[in-house]
mmCIF file of C-alpha atoms and ligand atoms in Angstrom:
data_model
loop_
_atom_site.group_PDB
_atom_site.id
_atom_site.type_symbol
_atom_site.label_atom_id
_atom_site.label_comp_id
_atom_site.label_asym_id
_atom_site.label_seq_id
_atom_site.Cartn_x
_atom_site.Cartn_y
_atom_site.Cartn_z
ATOM 1 C CA MET A 1 -7.181 -17.535 6.303
ATOM 2 C CA ASN A 2 -10.967 -16.141 5.435
ATOM 3 C CA PHE A 3 -9.951 -15.558 1.418
ATOM 4 C CA GLU A 4 -13.980 -14.953 1.340
ATOM 5 C CA GLU A 5 -13.445 -11.401 2.782
ATOM 6 C CA LEU A 6 -11.277 -10.189 0.804
ATOM 7 C CA PRO A 7 -12.400 -7.752 -2.320
ATOM 8 C CA THR A 8 -12.911 -5.137 0.457
ATOM 9 C CA VAL A 9 -9.927 -4.832 1.394
ATOM 10 C CA ASN A 10 -7.202 -3.577 -1.048
ATOM 11 C CA GLY A 11 -3.497 -2.592 -0.765
ATOM 12 C CA THR A 12 -3.795 1.102 -0.737
ATOM 13 C CA LEU A 13 -6.259 0.622 2.303
ATOM 14 C CA ILE A 14 -3.807 -1.705 4.267
ATOM 15 C CA TRP A 15 -0.559 1.237 3.003
ATOM 16 C CA TYR A 16 -3.479 4.014 4.225
ATOM 17 C CA TYR A 17 -3.820 1.722 7.454
ATOM 18 C CA THR A 18 -0.389 2.755 9.209
ATOM 19 C CA ILE A 19 -0.352 5.719 8.134
ATOM 20 C CA CYS A 20 -3.617 7.785 8.917
ATOM 21 C CA PRO A 21 -7.440 5.626 9.856
ATOM 22 C CA ARG A 22 -9.229 8.284 7.916
ATOM 23 C CA GLN A 23 -8.219 7.894 5.780
ATOM 24 C CA VAL A 24 -8.387 4.395 5.109
ATOM 25 C CA TRP A 25 -12.217 5.394 5.664
ATOM 26 C CA PHE A 26 -11.455 8.278 3.280
ATOM 27 C CA MET A 27 -10.352 5.598 0.372
ATOM 28 C CA ALA A 28 -12.738 3.598 0.743
ATOM 29 C CA HIS A 29 -15.471 6.070 1.014
ATOM 30 C CA GLN A 30 -15.151 6.939 -2.445
ATOM 31 C CA LEU A 31 -13.796 10.653 -1.618
ATOM 32 C CA THR A 32 -10.541 10.893 -3.899
ATOM 33 C CA PRO A 33 -7.608 12.776 -2.260
ATOM 34 C CA ASP A 34 -6.371 16.482 -4.792
ATOM 35 C CA GLU A 35 -5.621 13.818 -7.932
ATOM 36 C CA HIS A 36 -2.923 16.976 -9.006
ATOM 37 C CA ASP A 37 -1.602 17.365 -5.519
ATOM 38 C CA ASP A 38 1.636 17.642 -5.743
ATOM 39 C CA ASN A 39 2.792 14.156 -4.076
ATOM 40 C CA ILE A 40 0.267 12.112 -5.803
ATOM 41 C CA VAL A 41 1.797 13.390 -8.882
ATOM 42 C CA LEU A 42 5.660 13.042 -8.124
ATOM 43 C CA GLY A 43 4.358 8.970 -7.027
ATOM 44 C CA ARG A 44 1.991 8.424 -9.958
ATOM 45 C CA PHE A 45 5.055 9.851 -11.857
ATOM 46 C CA ILE A 46 8.521 7.356 -9.851
ATOM 47 C CA HIS A 47 5.008 4.555 -10.979
ATOM 48 C CA GLU A 48 4.988 5.271 -14.151
ATOM 49 C CA ASN A 49 8.618 5.786 -15.622
ATOM 50 C CA THR A 50 10.456 3.888 -13.318
ATOM 51 C CA TYR A 51 11.713 0.414 -13.982
ATOM 52 C CA LEU A 52 9.597 0.211 -17.060
ATOM 53 C CA ARG A 53 11.564 -3.134 -18.598
ATOM 54 C CA GLU A 54 11.518 -4.892 -15.339
ATOM 55 C CA ARG A 55 7.883 -4.988 -14.663
ATOM 56 C CA HIS A 56 5.037 -6.328 -15.764
ATOM 57 C CA GLU A 57 1.618 -5.532 -14.026
ATOM 58 C CA VAL A 58 -1.125 -8.656 -13.708
ATOM 59 C CA GLN A 59 -4.177 -8.247 -11.407
ATOM 60 C CA VAL A 60 -4.543 -10.975 -8.952
ATOM 61 C CA GLY A 61 -7.895 -11.205 -7.914
ATOM 62 C CA ASN A 62 -9.107 -7.602 -6.181
ATOM 63 C CA ILE A 63 -5.479 -7.142 -6.616
ATOM 64 C CA LYS A 64 -2.911 -4.644 -9.200
ATOM 65 C CA ILE A 65 0.771 -5.758 -8.676
ATOM 66 C CA ASP A 66 3.783 -5.643 -10.351
ATOM 67 C CA LEU A 67 5.527 -8.479 -11.301
ATOM 68 C CA VAL A 68 9.817 -7.689 -11.438
ATOM 69 C CA ARG A 69 12.518 -10.301 -12.057
ATOM 70 C CA GLY A 70 15.356 -10.635 -8.912
ATOM 71 C CA PRO A 71 19.149 -10.587 -8.418
ATOM 72 C CA HIS A 72 18.395 -14.095 -10.250
ATOM 73 C CA GLY A 73 16.247 -14.274 -12.721
ATOM 74 C CA GLU A 74 13.419 -15.233 -9.942
ATOM 75 C CA ALA A 75 10.049 -13.894 -10.286
ATOM 76 C CA LEU A 76 8.851 -11.046 -7.436
ATOM 77 C CA ILE A 77 6.131 -8.749 -7.031
ATOM 78 C CA GLY A 78 7.408 -5.669 -7.081
ATOM 79 C CA GLU A 79 5.593 -2.210 -5.314
ATOM 80 C CA ILE A 80 7.537 1.299 -6.362
ATOM 81 C CA LYS A 81 7.240 4.107 -3.290
ATOM 82 C CA LYS A 82 8.734 7.677 -3.543
ATOM 83 C CA SER A 83 10.486 7.484 -0.255
ATOM 84 C CA SER A 84 11.302 5.167 2.174
ATOM 85 C CA ARG A 85 9.993 7.652 5.213
ATOM 86 C CA ALA A 86 6.750 4.789 5.230
ATOM 87 C CA GLN A 87 9.014 1.582 4.060
ATOM 88 C CA GLU A 88 7.163 -0.143 7.771
ATOM 89 C CA SER A 89 4.025 0.736 5.480
ATOM 90 C CA ALA A 90 5.328 0.062 2.160
ATOM 91 C CA ARG A 91 6.507 -3.414 4.276
ATOM 92 C CA LEU A 92 3.054 -3.860 5.468
ATOM 93 C CA GLN A 93 1.730 -3.285 1.889
ATOM 94 C CA LEU A 94 3.055 -5.695 -0.204
ATOM 95 C CA LYS A 95 3.156 -8.710 2.195
ATOM 96 C CA TYR A 96 -1.248 -8.840 1.984
ATOM 97 C CA TYR A 97 -0.367 -8.552 -1.813
ATOM 98 C CA LEU A 98 2.392 -12.058 -0.833
ATOM 99 C CA TYR A 99 -0.411 -12.545 1.419
ATOM 100 C CA VAL A 100 -3.325 -12.886 -1.125
ATOM 101 C CA LEU A 101 -1.312 -14.981 -3.330
ATOM 102 C CA LYS A 102 -0.614 -17.965 -1.031
ATOM 103 C CA GLY A 103 -4.045 -17.423 -0.760
ATOM 104 C CA TYR A 104 -4.175 -18.887 -3.879
ATOM 105 C CA GLY A 105 -1.595 -20.943 -3.605
ATOM 106 C CA LEU A 106 1.332 -19.223 -4.456
ATOM 107 C CA GLU A 107 4.529 -18.249 -2.777
ATOM 108 C CA LEU A 108 6.485 -15.962 -3.938
ATOM 109 C CA LYS A 109 9.138 -12.982 -2.227
ATOM 110 C CA GLY A 110 8.348 -9.134 -2.577
ATOM 111 C CA MET A 111 10.946 -6.346 -3.872
ATOM 112 C CA LEU A 112 10.344 -2.914 -2.108
ATOM 113 C CA PHE A 113 11.671 -0.271 -4.746
ATOM 114 C CA PHE A 114 13.288 3.336 -3.830
ATOM 115 C CA PRO A 115 13.956 4.812 -6.426
ATOM 116 C CA LEU A 116 14.672 7.933 -5.955
ATOM 117 C CA GLU A 117 16.473 6.713 -3.462
ATOM 118 C CA LYS A 118 18.180 4.562 -5.414
ATOM 119 C CA LYS A 119 17.204 1.096 -2.471
ATOM 120 C CA LYS A 120 15.652 -1.982 -3.203
ATOM 121 C CA GLU A 121 14.141 -4.538 0.362
ATOM 122 C CA GLU A 122 13.362 -7.656 -0.609
ATOM 123 C CA VAL A 123 9.876 -9.332 2.078
ATOM 124 C CA TYR A 124 9.584 -12.176 2.840
ATOM 125 C CA LEU A 125 6.138 -13.286 4.352
ATOM 126 C CA ASP A 126 6.900 -15.855 7.335
ATOM 127 C CA GLU A 127 4.621 -16.263 10.039
ATOM 128 C CA ALA A 128 4.513 -13.636 11.679
ATOM 129 C CA GLY A 129 4.067 -11.246 9.200
ATOM 130 C CA ILE A 130 0.996 -13.233 8.061
ATOM 131 C CA LYS A 131 -0.507 -12.441 12.159
ATOM 132 C CA GLU A 132 0.523 -8.934 11.498
ATOM 133 C CA VAL A 133 -1.861 -9.153 7.566
ATOM 134 C CA GLU A 134 -4.420 -10.301 9.360
ATOM 135 C CA ARG A 135 -4.279 -7.840 12.227
ATOM 136 C CA ALA A 136 -4.029 -4.795 9.443
ATOM 137 C CA VAL A 137 -6.943 -6.683 7.835
ATOM 138 C CA ALA A 138 -9.144 -7.054 10.500
ATOM 139 C CA GLY A 139 -7.954 -3.323 11.272
ATOM 140 C CA VAL A 140 -9.598 -2.373 7.825
ATOM 141 C CA ARG A 141 -12.529 -3.964 7.699
ATOM 142 C CA GLU A 142 -13.324 -2.744 11.945
ATOM 143 C CA ILE A 143 -12.582 1.608 10.342
ATOM 144 C CA LEU A 144 -14.831 0.600 6.998
ATOM 145 C CA SER A 145 -17.300 0.046 9.204
ATOM 146 C CA LEU A 146 -18.223 3.128 11.293
ATOM 147 C CA PRO A 147 -20.347 5.115 9.534
ATOM 148 C CA LEU A 148 -18.224 8.710 10.058
ATOM 149 C CA PRO A 149 -14.973 8.748 9.934
ATOM 150 C CA PRO A 150 -11.698 7.924 12.938
ATOM 151 C CA PRO A 151 -11.474 10.983 14.893
ATOM 152 C CA LEU A 152 -9.329 14.062 14.066
ATOM 153 C CA LYS A 153 -5.932 13.702 15.167
ATOM 154 C CA LYS A 154 -2.400 15.529 14.293
ATOM 155 C CA LEU A 155 -0.203 13.149 12.684
ATOM 156 C CA LYS A 156 2.798 13.433 11.297
ATOM 157 C CA TRP A 157 1.816 12.418 7.667
ATOM 158 C CA CYS A 158 -1.292 14.955 7.983
ATOM 159 C CA ARG A 159 0.888 17.852 6.600
ATOM 160 C CA PRO A 160 2.214 15.868 2.771
ATOM 161 C CA CYS A 161 -1.039 14.432 2.542
ATOM 162 C CA ALA A 162 -3.382 14.628 0.593
ATOM 163 C CA TYR A 163 -6.518 15.128 2.763
ATOM 164 C CA ALA A 164 -5.669 17.900 4.506
ATOM 165 C CA GLU A 165 -7.546 20.483 3.049
ATOM 166 C CA TYR A 166 -10.721 18.240 4.645
ATOM 167 C CA CYS A 167 -9.352 17.997 7.299
ATOM 168 C CA TRP A 168 -7.694 21.215 8.076
ATOM 169 C CA SER A 169 -9.333 23.376 6.511
HETATM 170 S S1 SF4 B 201 -4.682 15.467 7.235
HETATM 171 FE FE1 SF4 B 201 -4.015 13.942 8.540
HETATM 172 S S2 SF4 B 201 -5.457 13.075 9.709
HETATM 173 FE FE2 SF4 B 201 -6.600 13.819 7.575
HETATM 174 S S3 SF4 B 201 -6.038 12.560 6.829
HETATM 175 FE FE3 SF4 B 201 -4.953 13.235 6.518
HETATM 176 S S4 SF4 B 201 -3.041 12.131 7.517
HETATM 177 FE FE4 SF4 B 201 -4.938 11.316 7.572
#
């Protein structure tokens, strides 16, 4: 793990990496999406209004994480999502947080929350997960090094994407 190099990558970029490389590039270049986009508003609302008693936001290095209590009272890293449609991406984002914390000597488990679906999922970081995170970090770095956004490609995520106007109008 090359811990020194991590600050340019963050959990949001890791999340976008599995959704769309252009989103990674846009976010990293401060091209912010439409803050009034319905999906962004809903996501923000859910984050600001669910599990308030259980979680506690903390900043560790360049990441902001929610600490939550697990079913047996143990501390877990929580990540709240509005839907499980991109569950793989949510898992990878959480594994990235666990990876960063591992670099600080903290071996924790994670928990994904999908409050609208009343679903939860425990997430662990094993050897395969470490490799997966390292591949994603390398992939994000490659995208960040591009002078222009990656080529436009129609994806299943385009319709609800807050960048759709940038890409398709
Ligand atoms: S509209 Fe589609 S191609 Fe453009 S950033 Fe969003 S998901 Fe990517």
